[in-house]
């Protein structure tokens, strides 16, 4: 079994007597978030009845009799010259907050009229992750792993909050290793690349538990602060075969055919060109090597996106520096279009990762002190809490998918 470091310090459960003072403040945070959830539910009965089904019906009714289905407008990504076209959904309306949130929503729109972290360039992503790393809040709650966790159906049935929030992230890595097939590669030392490594949690975990027999795992990110923190943790944890480099995933300077495994968790969301992202990972992969990555995706189109769905996606783009999302099937088309990959496969792990969104909110409610000690972060943390809930809803109603992609490079 894989060896894990002691689970993180996040308390899970009710506030104890030693934390009595957090009762009022936690209650305020909880009331705000629960109020948002309830008022959104009451004011969005259409969503509850199934926005996706209405969109399908509307599209079928409007489609000409000679066509099988309506197609969504597509735009060629300006970043890449590849003929592969990527689906993008951008709102054209002046307002990007068409969702009806009741009183809480109106207050939210007045306080936060625009996306707080809209993607502009790669520097946008680097600066945001530098800031998240510097304030320490993300690491405090999410530990070494800036990605969702894995929850079995049995754990969800018993109550996802019973599971350790950080432990779920380790389970995700183990399940991804199992699903990828990298353990079936021929024996011997391996060179592994972790694209978009964050603090290096998965990089170190893979190095310690799966590639310790002479193998090396290299993590790359465009955030200098993340590189600094990742190296610190590797030294503290004595993981010499975990290496970290400041590097742009779309412009890697590694030679062709350099790595036996190319791995990525939730980094594709920030890539302005999904085509270039896949092409670069495929280029540096050795023949016979395994490419595996996990990424947030939007649903397929057709059926075309309603204006409400477009606005919701625009919010999710702009809040956390995402250029755009694509669907799982679009990623598979991009992978096949490289001409270098075979045995292309995919899955949607939405049902296994969905609890992570609200679990992220609850760990903050149970343990608010790091936020309360930093008043300058309150506004950002409030926005993040609301965005976590909106992410949960987008995934739950099928607007978003949790994409798992894998392939083998042709020999």
CSV table of C-alpha atoms in Angstrom, one decimal:
chain,number,residue,atom,x,y,z
A,1,UNK,CA,0.0,0.0,0.0
A,2,UNK,CA,1.2,3.5,-0.7
A,3,UNK,CA,2.7,5.4,2.2
A,4,UNK,CA,1.0,8.6,3.2
A,5,UNK,CA,2.2,11.5,5.3
A,6,UNK,CA,0.2,12.3,8.4
A,7,UNK,CA,-3.1,13.7,7.4
A,8,UNK,CA,-3.4,17.5,7.5
A,9,UNK,CA,-4.4,19.5,10.4
A,10,UNK,CA,-7.9,20.5,9.3
A,11,UNK,CA,-10.4,19.7,12.0
A,12,UNK,CA,-13.5,18.0,10.9
A,13,UNK,CA,-16.5,18.0,13.1
A,14,UNK,CA,-18.1,20.5,15.4
A,15,UNK,CA,-16.2,23.3,17.1
A,16,UNK,CA,-14.8,22.1,20.4
A,17,UNK,CA,-14.8,23.9,23.7
A,18,UNK,CA,-11.3,25.2,22.9
A,19,UNK,CA,-12.7,26.8,19.8
A,20,UNK,CA,-15.8,28.3,21.4
A,21,UNK,CA,-15.1,31.8,20.2
A,22,UNK,CA,-15.4,30.6,16.6
A,23,UNK,CA,-19.0,29.7,17.1
A,24,UNK,CA,-20.5,33.1,16.3
A,25,UNK,CA,-18.2,33.8,13.4
A,26,UNK,CA,-18.6,30.3,11.9
A,27,UNK,CA,-22.3,30.7,12.3
A,28,UNK,CA,-22.2,33.9,10.3
A,29,UNK,CA,-20.2,32.3,7.5
A,30,UNK,CA,-22.5,29.3,7.5
A,31,UNK,CA,-25.7,31.4,7.4
A,32,UNK,CA,-24.3,33.4,4.5
A,33,UNK,CA,-23.5,30.3,2.5
A,34,UNK,CA,-26.6,28.4,3.4
A,35,UNK,CA,-28.7,31.4,2.7
A,36,UNK,CA,-27.1,31.7,-0.7
A,37,UNK,CA,-27.8,28.0,-1.4
A,38,UNK,CA,-31.4,28.1,-0.3
A,39,UNK,CA,-32.3,31.4,-1.9
A,40,UNK,CA,-30.7,30.3,-5.2
A,41,UNK,CA,-32.7,27.1,-5.0
A,42,UNK,CA,-36.0,28.9,-4.3
A,43,UNK,CA,-35.4,31.4,-7.1
A,44,UNK,CA,-34.2,28.9,-9.7
A,45,UNK,CA,-37.0,26.4,-10.0
A,46,UNK,CA,-36.1,26.1,-13.7
A,47,UNK,CA,-32.7,24.7,-12.9
A,48,UNK,CA,-34.3,22.2,-10.5
A,49,UNK,CA,-36.6,21.0,-13.3
A,50,UNK,CA,-33.7,20.5,-15.6
A,51,UNK,CA,-32.3,23.2,-17.8
A,52,UNK,CA,-30.5,20.8,-19.9
A,53,UNK,CA,-33.6,18.9,-20.9
A,54,UNK,CA,-35.4,22.2,-21.9
A,55,UNK,CA,-32.4,23.1,-24.0
A,56,UNK,CA,-32.6,19.8,-25.8
A,57,UNK,CA,-36.3,20.2,-26.5
A,58,UNK,CA,-35.9,23.7,-27.7
A,59,UNK,CA,-33.1,22.8,-30.0
A,60,UNK,CA,-35.0,19.8,-31.5
A,61,UNK,CA,-38.0,22.0,-32.1
A,62,UNK,CA,-35.9,24.7,-33.9
A,63,UNK,CA,-33.8,22.3,-35.9
A,64,UNK,CA,-34.6,22.0,-39.7
A,65,UNK,CA,-36.1,18.7,-40.7
A,66,UNK,CA,-33.1,18.0,-43.0
A,67,UNK,CA,-30.5,18.1,-40.2
A,68,UNK,CA,-30.0,15.6,-37.5
A,69,UNK,CA,-29.2,18.1,-34.8
A,70,UNK,CA,-28.4,21.8,-34.4
A,71,UNK,CA,-24.7,22.7,-34.0
A,72,UNK,CA,-23.2,25.3,-31.8
A,73,UNK,CA,-21.1,28.1,-33.3
A,74,UNK,CA,-17.4,27.2,-33.1
A,75,UNK,CA,-14.3,29.4,-33.2
A,76,UNK,CA,-10.7,28.6,-34.0
A,77,UNK,CA,-8.5,29.1,-31.0
A,78,UNK,CA,-6.3,32.1,-31.9
A,79,UNK,CA,-3.4,30.8,-29.9
A,80,UNK,CA,-2.7,27.7,-32.0
A,81,UNK,CA,-2.4,27.2,-35.7
A,82,UNK,CA,-3.6,23.6,-35.4
A,83,UNK,CA,-6.6,22.7,-37.6
A,84,UNK,CA,-8.3,21.2,-34.5
A,85,UNK,CA,-11.1,23.6,-33.6
A,86,UNK,CA,-12.0,24.1,-29.9
A,87,UNK,CA,-15.5,24.8,-28.6
A,88,UNK,CA,-15.6,28.0,-26.6
A,89,UNK,CA,-18.6,29.6,-24.9
A,90,UNK,CA,-18.3,33.3,-24.1
A,91,UNK,CA,-21.2,35.6,-23.0
A,92,UNK,CA,-22.0,38.5,-25.3
A,93,UNK,CA,-24.3,40.3,-22.9
A,94,UNK,CA,-23.2,43.2,-20.8
A,95,UNK,CA,-24.2,41.5,-17.6
A,96,UNK,CA,-22.6,38.2,-16.7
A,97,UNK,CA,-24.8,37.5,-13.8
A,98,UNK,CA,-28.1,36.5,-15.3
A,99,UNK,CA,-28.6,33.8,-12.6
A,100,UNK,CA,-31.3,34.7,-10.2
A,101,UNK,CA,-30.0,34.5,-6.6
A,102,UNK,CA,-32.7,36.3,-4.6
A,103,UNK,CA,-31.6,38.9,-2.0
A,104,UNK,CA,-28.2,37.3,-1.5
A,105,UNK,CA,-27.6,37.2,-5.2
A,106,UNK,CA,-28.5,40.9,-5.6
A,107,UNK,CA,-26.1,41.8,-2.9
A,108,UNK,CA,-23.5,39.6,-4.4
A,109,UNK,CA,-23.9,41.3,-7.8
A,110,UNK,CA,-23.6,44.7,-6.3
A,111,UNK,CA,-20.5,43.9,-4.3
A,112,UNK,CA,-18.9,41.8,-7.0
A,113,UNK,CA,-20.0,43.0,-10.4
A,114,UNK,CA,-17.2,41.4,-12.5
A,115,UNK,CA,-15.1,38.3,-12.4
A,116,UNK,CA,-12.3,38.8,-9.9
A,117,UNK,CA,-9.6,36.8,-11.7
A,118,UNK,CA,-10.4,36.9,-15.4
A,119,UNK,CA,-7.8,35.2,-17.6
A,120,UNK,CA,-5.8,37.6,-19.7
A,121,UNK,CA,-2.4,36.0,-20.1
A,122,UNK,CA,-0.3,33.2,-18.6
A,123,UNK,CA,0.9,35.8,-16.1
A,124,UNK,CA,-2.7,36.0,-14.8
A,125,UNK,CA,-2.5,32.4,-13.7
A,126,UNK,CA,1.0,32.7,-12.3
A,127,UNK,CA,0.1,35.8,-10.3
A,128,UNK,CA,-3.0,34.3,-8.8
A,129,UNK,CA,-1.2,31.1,-7.7
A,130,UNK,CA,1.6,33.2,-6.3
A,131,UNK,CA,-0.9,35.1,-4.2
A,132,UNK,CA,-2.7,31.9,-3.1
A,133,UNK,CA,0.6,30.4,-2.0
A,134,UNK,CA,1.8,33.5,-0.2
A,135,UNK,CA,-1.4,34.0,2.0
A,136,UNK,CA,-1.3,30.3,3.0
A,137,UNK,CA,-5.0,29.8,3.1
A,138,UNK,CA,-5.3,27.4,0.2
A,139,UNK,CA,-2.5,25.2,1.6
A,140,UNK,CA,-4.0,25.4,5.1
A,141,UNK,CA,-7.3,23.9,3.9
A,142,UNK,CA,-6.4,21.8,0.9
A,143,UNK,CA,-3.0,20.6,2.1
A,144,UNK,CA,-0.4,19.8,-0.5
A,145,UNK,CA,-2.9,18.9,-3.2
A,146,UNK,CA,-4.7,21.6,-5.1
A,147,UNK,CA,-7.3,19.2,-6.7
A,148,UNK,CA,-10.5,17.5,-5.8
A,149,UNK,CA,-10.8,14.3,-3.8
A,150,UNK,CA,-12.2,10.9,-4.5
A,151,UNK,CA,-15.3,9.6,-2.7
A,152,UNK,CA,-16.7,6.1,-3.1
A,153,UNK,CA,-20.5,5.6,-3.4
A,154,UNK,CA,-20.4,4.0,0.0
A,155,UNK,CA,-18.7,7.0,1.5
A,156,UNK,CA,-21.1,9.4,-0.1
A,157,UNK,CA,-24.0,7.3,1.2
A,158,UNK,CA,-22.7,7.4,4.7
A,159,UNK,CA,-22.0,11.2,4.4
A,160,UNK,CA,-19.1,12.7,2.7
A,161,UNK,CA,-18.2,14.9,5.7
A,162,UNK,CA,-17.3,11.7,7.6
A,163,UNK,CA,-14.3,11.3,5.3
A,164,UNK,CA,-11.1,13.2,5.9
A,165,UNK,CA,-11.0,16.0,3.3
A,166,UNK,CA,-7.2,15.7,2.7
A,167,UNK,CA,-7.4,11.9,2.7
A,168,UNK,CA,-9.8,12.0,-0.2
A,169,UNK,CA,-7.1,13.8,-2.3
A,170,UNK,CA,-4.6,10.9,-1.7
A,171,UNK,CA,-7.4,8.5,-2.7
A,172,UNK,CA,-7.8,10.4,-5.9
A,173,UNK,CA,-4.1,10.0,-6.8
A,174,UNK,CA,-4.2,6.3,-6.0
A,175,UNK,CA,-7.3,5.8,-8.1
A,176,UNK,CA,-5.8,7.8,-11.0
A,177,UNK,CA,-2.7,5.6,-10.9
A,178,UNK,CA,-4.8,2.5,-11.0
A,179,UNK,CA,-7.1,3.8,-13.8
A,180,UNK,CA,-4.1,5.0,-15.9
A,181,UNK,CA,-2.4,1.7,-16.3
A,182,UNK,CA,1.0,3.1,-15.6
A,183,UNK,CA,1.7,0.3,-13.2
A,184,UNK,CA,1.6,-2.1,-16.2
A,185,UNK,CA,4.6,-0.4,-17.8
A,186,UNK,CA,7.7,-2.6,-18.1
A,187,UNK,CA,9.8,-2.7,-14.9
A,188,UNK,CA,12.7,-0.4,-14.4
A,189,UNK,CA,13.4,3.3,-13.4
A,190,UNK,CA,10.9,5.7,-15.0
A,191,UNK,CA,11.0,9.4,-15.8
A,192,UNK,CA,7.7,11.0,-15.0
A,193,UNK,CA,6.5,14.6,-15.7
A,194,UNK,CA,3.7,16.2,-13.6
A,195,UNK,CA,2.3,19.1,-15.7
A,196,UNK,CA,0.9,21.9,-13.5
A,197,UNK,CA,2.2,20.5,-10.2
A,198,UNK,CA,1.0,23.2,-7.8
A,199,UNK,CA,2.8,22.8,-4.4
A,200,UNK,CA,4.1,19.5,-5.7
A,201,UNK,CA,1.8,17.2,-3.6
A,202,UNK,CA,1.2,14.6,-6.3
A,203,UNK,CA,4.8,14.9,-7.6
A,204,UNK,CA,6.2,14.0,-4.2
A,205,UNK,CA,3.5,11.3,-3.5
A,206,UNK,CA,4.2,9.6,-6.8
A,207,UNK,CA,8.0,9.8,-6.3
A,208,UNK,CA,7.8,8.3,-2.8
A,209,UNK,CA,5.2,5.6,-3.4
A,210,UNK,CA,5.3,4.6,-7.1
A,211,UNK,CA,8.6,5.6,-8.6
A,212,UNK,CA,11.1,5.2,-5.7
A,213,UNK,CA,13.2,2.5,-7.5
A,214,UNK,CA,15.6,4.8,-9.3
A,215,UNK,CA,12.8,6.8,-11.0
A,216,UNK,CA,12.4,10.6,-11.0
A,217,UNK,CA,9.2,12.7,-11.0
A,218,UNK,CA,9.5,16.3,-12.3
A,219,UNK,CA,6.8,18.8,-11.5
A,220,UNK,CA,6.4,22.0,-13.5
A,221,UNK,CA,4.4,25.1,-12.9
A,222,UNK,CA,4.5,28.8,-13.9
A,223,UNK,CA,4.2,30.0,-10.4
A,224,UNK,CA,7.5,31.0,-8.7
A,225,UNK,CA,6.0,30.8,-5.3
A,226,UNK,CA,4.7,27.3,-5.9
A,227,UNK,CA,8.1,26.1,-7.1
A,228,UNK,CA,9.7,27.6,-3.9
A,229,UNK,CA,7.1,25.9,-1.6
A,230,UNK,CA,7.3,22.6,-3.5
A,231,UNK,CA,11.1,22.4,-3.1
A,232,UNK,CA,10.8,23.3,0.6
A,233,UNK,CA,8.4,20.5,1.2
A,234,UNK,CA,10.5,18.0,-0.8
A,235,UNK,CA,13.4,18.8,1.4
A,236,UNK,CA,11.4,18.6,4.6
A,237,UNK,CA,9.9,15.2,3.6
A,238,UNK,CA,13.2,13.9,2.2
A,239,UNK,CA,12.1,13.2,-1.3
A,240,UNK,CA,15.2,13.6,-3.4
A,241,UNK,CA,13.7,12.0,-6.6
A,242,UNK,CA,11.1,14.8,-6.8
A,243,UNK,CA,12.3,17.7,-8.9
A,244,UNK,CA,10.6,21.0,-9.7
A,245,UNK,CA,11.1,23.5,-12.5
A,246,UNK,CA,9.5,26.8,-13.5
A,247,UNK,CA,8.2,26.1,-16.9
A,248,UNK,CA,5.3,26.9,-19.2
A,249,UNK,CA,3.3,23.7,-20.2
A,250,UNK,CA,2.6,25.1,-23.6
A,251,UNK,CA,6.3,25.9,-24.3
A,252,UNK,CA,8.3,23.1,-22.7
A,253,UNK,CA,11.9,23.0,-23.7
A,254,UNK,CA,12.4,19.2,-23.1
A,255,UNK,CA,13.6,17.1,-26.0
A,256,UNK,CA,11.1,14.9,-27.8
A,257,UNK,CA,10.4,11.5,-26.2
A,258,UNK,CA,11.8,12.4,-22.8
A,259,UNK,CA,9.3,10.9,-20.3
A,260,UNK,CA,7.8,7.4,-19.7
A,261,UNK,CA,4.7,9.0,-18.1
A,262,UNK,CA,3.2,12.4,-18.5
A,263,UNK,CA,0.7,13.2,-15.8
A,264,UNK,CA,-1.5,16.2,-15.0
A,265,UNK,CA,-4.3,16.9,-12.5
A,266,UNK,CA,-6.5,20.0,-13.1
A,267,UNK,CA,-4.1,22.1,-15.0
A,268,UNK,CA,-5.8,22.0,-18.5
A,269,UNK,CA,-8.4,24.4,-17.2
A,270,UNK,CA,-5.9,27.3,-17.3
A,271,UNK,CA,-4.5,26.5,-20.7
A,272,UNK,CA,-5.6,29.0,-23.4
A,273,UNK,CA,-5.0,26.3,-26.1
A,274,UNK,CA,-6.1,22.9,-25.2
A,275,UNK,CA,-4.7,21.7,-28.5
A,276,UNK,CA,-1.2,22.9,-27.7
A,277,UNK,CA,-1.5,21.5,-24.2
A,278,UNK,CA,-2.1,18.0,-25.5
A,279,UNK,CA,0.4,18.3,-28.3
A,280,UNK,CA,3.2,19.3,-26.0
A,281,UNK,CA,2.5,16.5,-23.5
A,282,UNK,CA,2.4,14.0,-26.4
A,283,UNK,CA,5.6,15.4,-27.8
A,284,UNK,CA,7.7,14.9,-24.7
A,285,UNK,CA,6.2,11.4,-24.0
A,286,UNK,CA,8.3,8.4,-25.0
A,287,UNK,CA,6.9,5.9,-27.5
A,288,UNK,CA,5.0,3.3,-25.5
A,289,UNK,CA,4.6,5.7,-22.6
A,290,UNK,CA,1.4,6.7,-20.9
A,291,UNK,CA,-0.3,10.1,-21.0
A,292,UNK,CA,-3.0,10.6,-18.3
A,293,UNK,CA,-4.6,13.8,-17.2
A,294,UNK,CA,-7.6,14.9,-15.2
A,295,UNK,CA,-9.4,18.2,-16.0
A,296,UNK,CA,-12.7,20.1,-15.5
A,297,UNK,CA,-14.7,20.0,-18.7
A,298,UNK,CA,-18.0,21.5,-19.9
A,299,UNK,CA,-20.6,19.4,-21.5
A,300,UNK,CA,-20.8,18.6,-25.2
A,301,UNK,CA,-22.6,20.9,-27.6
A,302,UNK,CA,-25.1,20.2,-29.2
A,303,UNK,CA,-27.5,20.7,-27.6
A,304,UNK,CA,-26.5,24.4,-27.8
A,305,UNK,CA,-25.9,26.3,-24.6
A,306,UNK,CA,-28.8,28.4,-23.4
A,307,UNK,CA,-28.0,32.0,-22.5
A,308,UNK,CA,-28.2,31.1,-18.8
A,309,UNK,CA,-25.7,28.3,-19.3
A,310,UNK,CA,-23.4,30.6,-21.2
A,311,UNK,CA,-23.5,33.2,-18.4
A,312,UNK,CA,-22.9,30.5,-15.8
A,313,UNK,CA,-19.8,29.3,-17.7
A,314,UNK,CA,-18.6,32.8,-18.1
A,315,UNK,CA,-18.7,33.3,-14.4
A,316,UNK,CA,-16.7,30.1,-13.9
A,317,UNK,CA,-14.2,31.2,-16.4
A,318,UNK,CA,-13.7,34.7,-15.0
A,319,UNK,CA,-13.6,33.9,-11.3
A,320,UNK,CA,-10.6,31.6,-11.3
A,321,UNK,CA,-8.6,32.7,-14.3
A,322,UNK,CA,-9.9,30.1,-16.8
A,323,UNK,CA,-9.6,31.0,-20.5
A,324,UNK,CA,-12.4,28.4,-21.4
A,325,UNK,CA,-13.3,24.8,-20.9
A,326,UNK,CA,-13.9,22.1,-23.5
A,327,UNK,CA,-15.8,18.8,-23.4
A,328,UNK,CA,-14.3,15.4,-22.7
A,329,UNK,CA,-15.1,14.4,-26.3
A,330,UNK,CA,-13.3,17.4,-27.6
A,331,UNK,CA,-10.2,16.4,-25.7
A,332,UNK,CA,-10.4,13.0,-27.2
A,333,UNK,CA,-10.6,14.4,-30.7
A,334,UNK,CA,-7.6,16.6,-30.0
A,335,UNK,CA,-5.6,13.6,-28.7
A,336,UNK,CA,-6.4,11.5,-31.8
A,337,UNK,CA,-5.6,14.5,-34.1
A,338,UNK,CA,-2.0,14.5,-32.8
A,339,UNK,CA,-1.4,11.3,-34.8
A,340,UNK,CA,0.9,10.2,-32.0
A,341,UNK,CA,-1.5,8.6,-29.5
A,342,UNK,CA,-3.4,5.4,-29.5
A,343,UNK,CA,-5.7,3.5,-27.1
A,344,UNK,CA,-7.3,6.9,-26.3
A,345,UNK,CA,-9.8,6.5,-23.5
A,346,UNK,CA,-11.9,8.7,-21.2
A,347,UNK,CA,-14.2,8.7,-18.2
A,348,UNK,CA,-16.3,11.2,-16.3
A,349,UNK,CA,-15.5,11.1,-12.5
A,350,UNK,CA,-18.1,13.6,-11.6
A,351,UNK,CA,-19.9,11.3,-9.3
A,352,UNK,CA,-16.7,10.5,-7.4
A,353,UNK,CA,-15.5,14.1,-7.0
A,354,UNK,CA,-18.7,16.1,-6.6
A,355,UNK,CA,-18.6,16.0,-2.8
A,356,UNK,CA,-15.3,17.9,-2.8
A,357,UNK,CA,-16.9,21.2,-3.7
A,358,UNK,CA,-19.1,21.5,-0.6
A,359,UNK,CA,-16.6,19.6,1.6
A,360,UNK,CA,-14.2,22.5,0.7
A,361,UNK,CA,-16.8,25.0,2.2
A,362,UNK,CA,-17.4,23.0,5.3
A,363,UNK,CA,-13.7,22.7,6.3
A,364,UNK,CA,-13.6,26.5,6.2
A,365,UNK,CA,-16.7,26.7,8.4
A,366,UNK,CA,-15.3,24.3,10.9
A,367,UNK,CA,-11.9,26.0,11.0
A,368,UNK,CA,-12.2,29.7,10.1
A,369,UNK,CA,-9.3,31.1,12.2
A,370,UNK,CA,-6.7,31.5,9.4
A,371,UNK,CA,-9.2,33.6,7.5
A,372,UNK,CA,-10.4,35.6,10.4
A,373,UNK,CA,-6.8,36.5,11.3
A,374,UNK,CA,-6.3,38.0,7.8
A,375,UNK,CA,-9.1,40.6,7.2
A,376,UNK,CA,-7.6,41.5,3.8
A,377,UNK,CA,-8.6,38.1,2.6
A,378,UNK,CA,-12.2,38.1,3.7
A,379,UNK,CA,-13.7,39.4,0.4
A,380,UNK,CA,-11.7,36.9,-1.7
A,381,UNK,CA,-12.6,34.0,0.6
A,382,UNK,CA,-16.3,34.9,0.5
A,383,UNK,CA,-16.1,35.0,-3.3
A,384,UNK,CA,-14.3,31.6,-3.3
A,385,UNK,CA,-16.9,30.1,-1.1
A,386,UNK,CA,-19.7,31.2,-3.4
A,387,UNK,CA,-17.7,30.0,-6.4
A,388,UNK,CA,-17.2,26.6,-4.8
A,389,UNK,CA,-21.0,26.3,-4.4
A,390,UNK,CA,-21.6,27.4,-8.0
A,391,UNK,CA,-19.1,24.9,-9.2
A,392,UNK,CA,-20.9,22.2,-7.3
A,393,UNK,CA,-24.2,23.2,-8.9
A,394,UNK,CA,-22.7,23.3,-12.4
A,395,UNK,CA,-21.3,19.8,-12.1
A,396,UNK,CA,-24.4,18.4,-10.4
A,397,UNK,CA,-26.8,19.6,-13.2
A,398,UNK,CA,-24.5,18.3,-15.9
A,399,UNK,CA,-23.2,21.6,-17.3
A,400,UNK,CA,-19.7,20.6,-16.2
A,401,UNK,CA,-17.9,17.2,-16.4
A,402,UNK,CA,-14.9,15.8,-14.6
A,403,UNK,CA,-12.8,14.5,-17.4
A,404,UNK,CA,-10.3,11.7,-17.1
A,405,UNK,CA,-8.2,11.1,-20.2
A,406,UNK,CA,-5.5,8.6,-21.1
A,407,UNK,CA,-3.6,7.3,-24.0
A,408,UNK,CA,-0.4,5.5,-25.1
A,409,UNK,CA,2.1,7.0,-27.5
A,410,UNK,CA,2.6,5.0,-30.6
A,411,UNK,CA,5.8,3.0,-30.9
